[in-house]
PDB file of C-alpha atoms and ligand atoms in Angstrom:
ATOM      1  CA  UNK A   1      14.962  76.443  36.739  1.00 49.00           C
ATOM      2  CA  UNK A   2      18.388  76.952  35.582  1.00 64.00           C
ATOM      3  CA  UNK A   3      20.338  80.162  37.579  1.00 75.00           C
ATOM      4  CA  UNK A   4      22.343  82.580  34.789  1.00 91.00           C
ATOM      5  CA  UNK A   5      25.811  81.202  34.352  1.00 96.00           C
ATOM      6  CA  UNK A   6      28.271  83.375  35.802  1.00 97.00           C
ATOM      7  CA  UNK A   7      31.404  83.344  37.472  1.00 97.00           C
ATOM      8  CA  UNK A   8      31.014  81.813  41.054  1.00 98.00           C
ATOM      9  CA  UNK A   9      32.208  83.444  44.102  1.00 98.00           C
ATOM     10  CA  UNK A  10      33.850  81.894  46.826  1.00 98.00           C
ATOM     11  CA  UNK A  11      31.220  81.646  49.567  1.00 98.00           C
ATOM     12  CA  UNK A  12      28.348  80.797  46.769  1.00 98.00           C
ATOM     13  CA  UNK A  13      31.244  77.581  46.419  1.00 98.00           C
ATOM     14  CA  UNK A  14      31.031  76.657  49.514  1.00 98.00           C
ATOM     15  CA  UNK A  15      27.489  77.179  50.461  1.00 98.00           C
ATOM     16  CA  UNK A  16      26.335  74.901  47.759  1.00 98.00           C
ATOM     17  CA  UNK A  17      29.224  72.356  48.448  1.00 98.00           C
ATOM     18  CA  UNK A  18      27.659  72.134  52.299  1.00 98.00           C
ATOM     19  CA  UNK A  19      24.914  71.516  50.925  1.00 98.00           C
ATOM     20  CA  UNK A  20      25.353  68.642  49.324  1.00 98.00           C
ATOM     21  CA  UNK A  21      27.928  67.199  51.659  1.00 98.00           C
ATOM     22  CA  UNK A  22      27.913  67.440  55.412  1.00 98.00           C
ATOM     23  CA  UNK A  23      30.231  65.190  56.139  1.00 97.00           C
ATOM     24  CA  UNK A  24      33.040  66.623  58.095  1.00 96.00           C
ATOM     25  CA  UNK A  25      36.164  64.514  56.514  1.00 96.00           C
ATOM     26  CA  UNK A  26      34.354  65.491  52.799  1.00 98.00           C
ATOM     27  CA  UNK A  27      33.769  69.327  53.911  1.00 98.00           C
ATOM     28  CA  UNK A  28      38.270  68.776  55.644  1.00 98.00           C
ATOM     29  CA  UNK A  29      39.255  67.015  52.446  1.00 98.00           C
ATOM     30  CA  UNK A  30      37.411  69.958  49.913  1.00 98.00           C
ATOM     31  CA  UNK A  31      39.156  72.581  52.167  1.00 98.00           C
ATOM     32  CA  UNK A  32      42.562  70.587  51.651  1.00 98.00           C
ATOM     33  CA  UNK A  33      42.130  70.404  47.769  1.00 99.00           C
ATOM     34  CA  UNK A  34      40.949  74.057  47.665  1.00 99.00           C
ATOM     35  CA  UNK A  35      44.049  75.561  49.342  1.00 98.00           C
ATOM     36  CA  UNK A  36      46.701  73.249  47.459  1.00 99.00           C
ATOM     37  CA  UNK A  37      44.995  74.416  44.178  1.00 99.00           C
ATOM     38  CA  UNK A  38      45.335  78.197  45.751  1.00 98.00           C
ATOM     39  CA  UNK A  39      48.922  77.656  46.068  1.00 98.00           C
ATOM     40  CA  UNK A  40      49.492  75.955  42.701  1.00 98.00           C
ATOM     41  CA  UNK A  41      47.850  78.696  41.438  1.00 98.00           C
ATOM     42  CA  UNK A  42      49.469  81.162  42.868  1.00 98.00           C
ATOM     43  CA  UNK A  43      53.015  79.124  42.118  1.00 98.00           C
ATOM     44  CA  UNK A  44      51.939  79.255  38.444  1.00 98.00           C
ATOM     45  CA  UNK A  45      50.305  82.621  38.440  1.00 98.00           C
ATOM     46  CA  UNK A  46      47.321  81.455  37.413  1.00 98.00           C
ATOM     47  CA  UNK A  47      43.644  82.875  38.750  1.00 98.00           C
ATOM     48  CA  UNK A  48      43.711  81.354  42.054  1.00 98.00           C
ATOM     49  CA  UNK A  49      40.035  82.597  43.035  1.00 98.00           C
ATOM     50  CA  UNK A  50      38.963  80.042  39.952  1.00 98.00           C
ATOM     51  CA  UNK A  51      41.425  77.287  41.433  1.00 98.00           C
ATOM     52  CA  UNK A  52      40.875  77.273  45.052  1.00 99.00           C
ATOM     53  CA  UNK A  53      36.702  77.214  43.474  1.00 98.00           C
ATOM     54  CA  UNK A  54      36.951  74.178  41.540  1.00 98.00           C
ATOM     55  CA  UNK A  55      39.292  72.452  44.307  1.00 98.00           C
ATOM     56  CA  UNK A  56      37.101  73.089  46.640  1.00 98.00           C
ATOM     57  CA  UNK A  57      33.382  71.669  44.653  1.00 98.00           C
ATOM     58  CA  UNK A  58      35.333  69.155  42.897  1.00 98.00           C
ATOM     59  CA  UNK A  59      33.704  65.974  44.731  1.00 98.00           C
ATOM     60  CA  UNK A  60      30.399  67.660  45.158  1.00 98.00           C
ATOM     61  CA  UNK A  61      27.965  64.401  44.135  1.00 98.00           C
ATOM     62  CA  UNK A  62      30.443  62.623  46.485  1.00 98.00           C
ATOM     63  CA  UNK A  63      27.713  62.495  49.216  1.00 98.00           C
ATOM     64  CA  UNK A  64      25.110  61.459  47.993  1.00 98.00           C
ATOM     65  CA  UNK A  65      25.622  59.949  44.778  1.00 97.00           C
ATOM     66  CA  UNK A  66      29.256  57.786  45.429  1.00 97.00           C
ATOM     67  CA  UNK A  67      27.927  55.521  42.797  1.00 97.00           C
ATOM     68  CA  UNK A  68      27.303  57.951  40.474  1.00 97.00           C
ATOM     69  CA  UNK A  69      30.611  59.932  41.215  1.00 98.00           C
ATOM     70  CA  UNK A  70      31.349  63.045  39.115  1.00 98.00           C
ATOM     71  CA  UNK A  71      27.880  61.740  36.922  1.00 98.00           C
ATOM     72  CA  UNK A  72      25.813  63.963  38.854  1.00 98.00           C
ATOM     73  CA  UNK A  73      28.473  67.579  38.983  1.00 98.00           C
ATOM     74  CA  UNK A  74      27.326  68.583  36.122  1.00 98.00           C
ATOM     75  CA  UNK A  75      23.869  69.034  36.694  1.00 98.00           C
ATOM     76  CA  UNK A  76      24.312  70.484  39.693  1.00 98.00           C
ATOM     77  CA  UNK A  77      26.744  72.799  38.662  1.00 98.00           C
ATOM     78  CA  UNK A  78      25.286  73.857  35.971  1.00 97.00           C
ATOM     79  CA  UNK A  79      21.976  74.404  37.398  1.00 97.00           C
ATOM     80  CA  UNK A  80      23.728  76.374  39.776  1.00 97.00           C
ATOM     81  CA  UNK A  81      24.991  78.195  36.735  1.00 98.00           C
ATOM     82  CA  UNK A  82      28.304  77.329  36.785  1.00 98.00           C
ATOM     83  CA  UNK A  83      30.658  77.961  33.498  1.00 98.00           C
ATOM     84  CA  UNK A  84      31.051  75.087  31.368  1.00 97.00           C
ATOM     85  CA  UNK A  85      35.050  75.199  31.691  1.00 98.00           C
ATOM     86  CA  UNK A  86      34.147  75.005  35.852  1.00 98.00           C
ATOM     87  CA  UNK A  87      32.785  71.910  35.115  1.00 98.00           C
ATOM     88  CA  UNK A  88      34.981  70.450  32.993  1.00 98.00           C
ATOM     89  CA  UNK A  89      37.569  70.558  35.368  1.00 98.00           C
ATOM     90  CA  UNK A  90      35.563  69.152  38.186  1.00 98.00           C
ATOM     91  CA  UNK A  91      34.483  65.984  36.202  1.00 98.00           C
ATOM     92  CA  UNK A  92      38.119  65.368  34.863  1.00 98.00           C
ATOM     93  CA  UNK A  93      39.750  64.742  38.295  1.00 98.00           C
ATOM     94  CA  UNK A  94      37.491  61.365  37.846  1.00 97.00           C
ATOM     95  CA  UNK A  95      39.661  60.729  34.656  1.00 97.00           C
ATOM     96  CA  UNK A  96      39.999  56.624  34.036  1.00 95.00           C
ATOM     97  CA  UNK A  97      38.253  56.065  37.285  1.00 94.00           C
ATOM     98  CA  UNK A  98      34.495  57.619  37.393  1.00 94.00           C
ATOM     99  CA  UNK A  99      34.716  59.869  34.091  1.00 96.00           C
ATOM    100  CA  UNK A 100      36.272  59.982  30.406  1.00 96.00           C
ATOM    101  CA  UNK A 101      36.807  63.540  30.792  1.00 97.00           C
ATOM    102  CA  UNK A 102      40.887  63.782  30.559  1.00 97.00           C
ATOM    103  CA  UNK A 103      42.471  66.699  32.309  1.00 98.00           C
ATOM    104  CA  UNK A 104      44.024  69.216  29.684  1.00 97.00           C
ATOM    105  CA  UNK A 105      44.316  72.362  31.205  1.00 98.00           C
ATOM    106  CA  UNK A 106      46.665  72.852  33.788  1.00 98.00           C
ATOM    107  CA  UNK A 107      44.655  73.500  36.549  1.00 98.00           C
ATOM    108  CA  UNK A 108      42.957  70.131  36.227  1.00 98.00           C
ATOM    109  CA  UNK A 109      46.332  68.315  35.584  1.00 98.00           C
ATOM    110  CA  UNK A 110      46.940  69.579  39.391  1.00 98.00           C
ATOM    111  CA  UNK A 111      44.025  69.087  40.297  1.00 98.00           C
ATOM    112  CA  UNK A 112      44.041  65.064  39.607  1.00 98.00           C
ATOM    113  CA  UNK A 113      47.916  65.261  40.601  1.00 98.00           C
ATOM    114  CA  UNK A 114      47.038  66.901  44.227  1.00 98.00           C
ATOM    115  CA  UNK A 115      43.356  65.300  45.081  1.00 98.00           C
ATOM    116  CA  UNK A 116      44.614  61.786  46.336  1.00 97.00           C
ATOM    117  CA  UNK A 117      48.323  63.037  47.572  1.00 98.00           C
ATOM    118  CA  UNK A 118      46.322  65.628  50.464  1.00 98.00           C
ATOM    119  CA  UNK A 119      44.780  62.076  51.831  1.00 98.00           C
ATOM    120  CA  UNK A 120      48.524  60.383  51.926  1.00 98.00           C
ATOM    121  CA  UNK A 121      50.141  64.050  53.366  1.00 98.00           C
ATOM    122  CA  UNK A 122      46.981  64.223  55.948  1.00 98.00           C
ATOM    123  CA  UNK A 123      47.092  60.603  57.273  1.00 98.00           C
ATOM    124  CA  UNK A 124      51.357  61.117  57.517  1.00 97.00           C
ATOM    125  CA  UNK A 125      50.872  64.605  59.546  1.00 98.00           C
ATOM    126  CA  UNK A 126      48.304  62.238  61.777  1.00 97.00           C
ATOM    127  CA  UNK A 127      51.103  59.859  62.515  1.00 95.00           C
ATOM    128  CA  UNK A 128      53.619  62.048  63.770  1.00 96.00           C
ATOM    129  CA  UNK A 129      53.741  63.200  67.888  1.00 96.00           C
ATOM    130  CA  UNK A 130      52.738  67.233  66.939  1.00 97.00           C
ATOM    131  CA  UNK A 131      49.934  65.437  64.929  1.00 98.00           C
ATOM    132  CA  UNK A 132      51.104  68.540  62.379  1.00 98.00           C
ATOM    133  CA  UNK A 133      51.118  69.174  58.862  1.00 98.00           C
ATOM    134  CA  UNK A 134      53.357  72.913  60.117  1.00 98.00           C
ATOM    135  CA  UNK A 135      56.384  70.980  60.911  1.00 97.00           C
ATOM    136  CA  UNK A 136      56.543  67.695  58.468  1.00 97.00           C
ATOM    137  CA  UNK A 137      58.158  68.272  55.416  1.00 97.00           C
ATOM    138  CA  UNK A 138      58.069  65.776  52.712  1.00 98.00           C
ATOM    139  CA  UNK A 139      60.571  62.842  53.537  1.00 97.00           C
ATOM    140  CA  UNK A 140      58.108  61.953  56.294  1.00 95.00           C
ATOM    141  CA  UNK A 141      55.423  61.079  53.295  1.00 97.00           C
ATOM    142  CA  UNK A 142      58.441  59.803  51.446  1.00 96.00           C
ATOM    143  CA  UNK A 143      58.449  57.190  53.808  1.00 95.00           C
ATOM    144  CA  UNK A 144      54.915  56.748  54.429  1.00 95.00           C
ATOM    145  CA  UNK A 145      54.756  56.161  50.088  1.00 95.00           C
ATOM    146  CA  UNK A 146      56.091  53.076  49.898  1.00 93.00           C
ATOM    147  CA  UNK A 147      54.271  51.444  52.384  1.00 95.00           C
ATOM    148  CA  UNK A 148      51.113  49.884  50.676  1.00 92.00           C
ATOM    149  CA  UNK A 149      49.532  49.024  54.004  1.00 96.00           C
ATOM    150  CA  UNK A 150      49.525  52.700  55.411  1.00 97.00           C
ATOM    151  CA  UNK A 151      46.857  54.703  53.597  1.00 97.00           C
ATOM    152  CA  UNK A 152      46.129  52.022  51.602  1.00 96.00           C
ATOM    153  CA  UNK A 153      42.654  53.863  49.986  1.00 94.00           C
ATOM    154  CA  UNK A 154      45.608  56.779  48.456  1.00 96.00           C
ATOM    155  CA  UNK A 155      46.018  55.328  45.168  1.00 95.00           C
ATOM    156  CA  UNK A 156      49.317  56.070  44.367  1.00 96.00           C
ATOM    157  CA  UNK A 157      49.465  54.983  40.557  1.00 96.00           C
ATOM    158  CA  UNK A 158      47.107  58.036  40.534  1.00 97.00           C
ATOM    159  CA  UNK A 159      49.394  60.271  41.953  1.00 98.00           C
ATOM    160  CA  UNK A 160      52.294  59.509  39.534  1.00 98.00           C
ATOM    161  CA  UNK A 161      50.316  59.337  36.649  1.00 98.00           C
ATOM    162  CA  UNK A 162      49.192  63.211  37.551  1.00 98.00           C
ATOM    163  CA  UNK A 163      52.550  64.006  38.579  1.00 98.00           C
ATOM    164  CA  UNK A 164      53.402  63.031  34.835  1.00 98.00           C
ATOM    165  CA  UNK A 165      50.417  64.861  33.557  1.00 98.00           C
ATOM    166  CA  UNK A 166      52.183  68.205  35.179  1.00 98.00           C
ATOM    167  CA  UNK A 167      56.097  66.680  34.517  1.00 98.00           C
ATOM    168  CA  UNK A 168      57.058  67.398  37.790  1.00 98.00           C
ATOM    169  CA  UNK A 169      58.819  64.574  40.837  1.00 98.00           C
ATOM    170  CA  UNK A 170      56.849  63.435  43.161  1.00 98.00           C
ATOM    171  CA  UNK A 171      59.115  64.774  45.543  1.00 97.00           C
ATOM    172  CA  UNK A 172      58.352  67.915  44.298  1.00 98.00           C
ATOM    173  CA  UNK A 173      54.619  67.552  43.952  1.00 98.00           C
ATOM    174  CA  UNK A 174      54.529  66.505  47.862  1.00 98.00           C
ATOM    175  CA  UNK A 175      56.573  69.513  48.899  1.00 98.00           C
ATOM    176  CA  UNK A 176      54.526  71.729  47.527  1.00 98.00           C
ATOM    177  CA  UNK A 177      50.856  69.849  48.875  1.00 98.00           C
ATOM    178  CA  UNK A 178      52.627  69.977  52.207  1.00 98.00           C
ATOM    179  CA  UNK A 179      53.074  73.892  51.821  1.00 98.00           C
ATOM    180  CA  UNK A 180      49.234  74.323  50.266  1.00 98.00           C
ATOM    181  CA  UNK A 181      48.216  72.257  53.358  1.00 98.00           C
ATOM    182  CA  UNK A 182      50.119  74.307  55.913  1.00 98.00           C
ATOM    183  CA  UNK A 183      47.803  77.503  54.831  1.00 98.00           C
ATOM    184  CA  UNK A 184      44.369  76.132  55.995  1.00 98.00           C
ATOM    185  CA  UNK A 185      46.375  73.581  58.730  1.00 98.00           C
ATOM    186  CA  UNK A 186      43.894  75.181  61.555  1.00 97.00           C
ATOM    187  CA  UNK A 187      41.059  74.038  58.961  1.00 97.00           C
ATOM    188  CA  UNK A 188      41.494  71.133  58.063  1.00 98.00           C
ATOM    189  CA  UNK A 189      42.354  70.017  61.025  1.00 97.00           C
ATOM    190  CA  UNK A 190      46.423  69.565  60.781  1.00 98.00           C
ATOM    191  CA  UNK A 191      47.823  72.208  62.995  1.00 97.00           C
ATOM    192  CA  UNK A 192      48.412  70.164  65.816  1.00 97.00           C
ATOM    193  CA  UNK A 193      50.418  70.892  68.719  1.00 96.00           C
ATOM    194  CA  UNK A 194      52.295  73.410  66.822  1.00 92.00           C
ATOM    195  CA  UNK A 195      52.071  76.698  68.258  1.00 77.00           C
TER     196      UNK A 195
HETATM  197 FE1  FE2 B 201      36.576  62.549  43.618  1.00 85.07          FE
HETATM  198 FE1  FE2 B 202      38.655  64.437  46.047  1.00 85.07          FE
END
């Protein structure tokens, strides 16, 4: 049976996101998504409750459906009784890879812009000595970009082509991932040695 669609709330988010993934790096890399999208959000002064939401469920059927990848969202969102412009978004970040859905709306032009880039700022902050994403700023990725070997899952074709999506540098774009990052460092596991 199919709950009433409403607007979700924050913990109902995450509750149903554990329970469909309990894999720590999925449950690190939904917390990373969710706070970059908080700070877009609140950088474009959009509704960063609705944001930080849909970065946070956005690989939900990662789990236990990675074949099926963003095939099976929508039937648990919207069994869940999710809006249909929740889901929308979620499915698009799969755009050209596991879904036809293109991002339109802003929120999911960030959204596919920011997903891979917290996996290449995470692995960087990993590499330096405070093991920090507080004190790395974004030459340190920089660096780490052109080097196909390091991170070499980040797709970074993806990256640019959602950096175009938004028409902003990637310079830009990793500046301000770094900064989302830094607000749930402790989280997601990037606060390091920095005090
Ligand atoms: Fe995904
Ligand atoms: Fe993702």
């Amino acid at each position: 049976m199919s709950a009433d669609t409403h607007i979700p709330t924050r913990s109902e988010a995450w509750e149903l996101f554990c329970k469909y993934n309990a894999t720590e790096s999925l449950r690190g890399h939904a917390l990373s998504v969710e706070a970059v999208m908080r700070y877009m959000a609140r950088k474009y002064g959009e509704d960063v409750e609705k944001w930080g939401i849909i970065g946070l469920v956005h690989d939900i059927d990662y789990e236990q459906f990675p074949q099926e990848h963003c095939k099976r969202s929508p039937t648990i969102l919207s069994e869940a009784g999710w809006p249909e412009d929740y889901i929308h978004a979620v499915v698009s970040h799969g755009w050209g890879i596991c879904s036809e859905v293109e991002p339109t709306h802003r929120m999911e032009k960030v959204l596919y812009a920011v997903d891979e880039l917290t996996g290449l700022v995470k692995a960087s902050a990993l590499m330096r000595p405070s093991r920090s994403v507080l004190d790395m700023e974004a030459s340190s990725v920089k660096k780490k970009w052109k080097d196909a070997r390091f991170a070499a899952g980040v797709n970074r074709s993806i990256i640019e082509k959602g950096a175009g999506l938004m028409g902003v540098e990637i310079g830009d774009l990793i500046t301000d991932t770094i900064l989302g990052m830094r607000e749930a460092a402790a989280a997601i596991g990037l606060k390091g040695s920095v005090a």
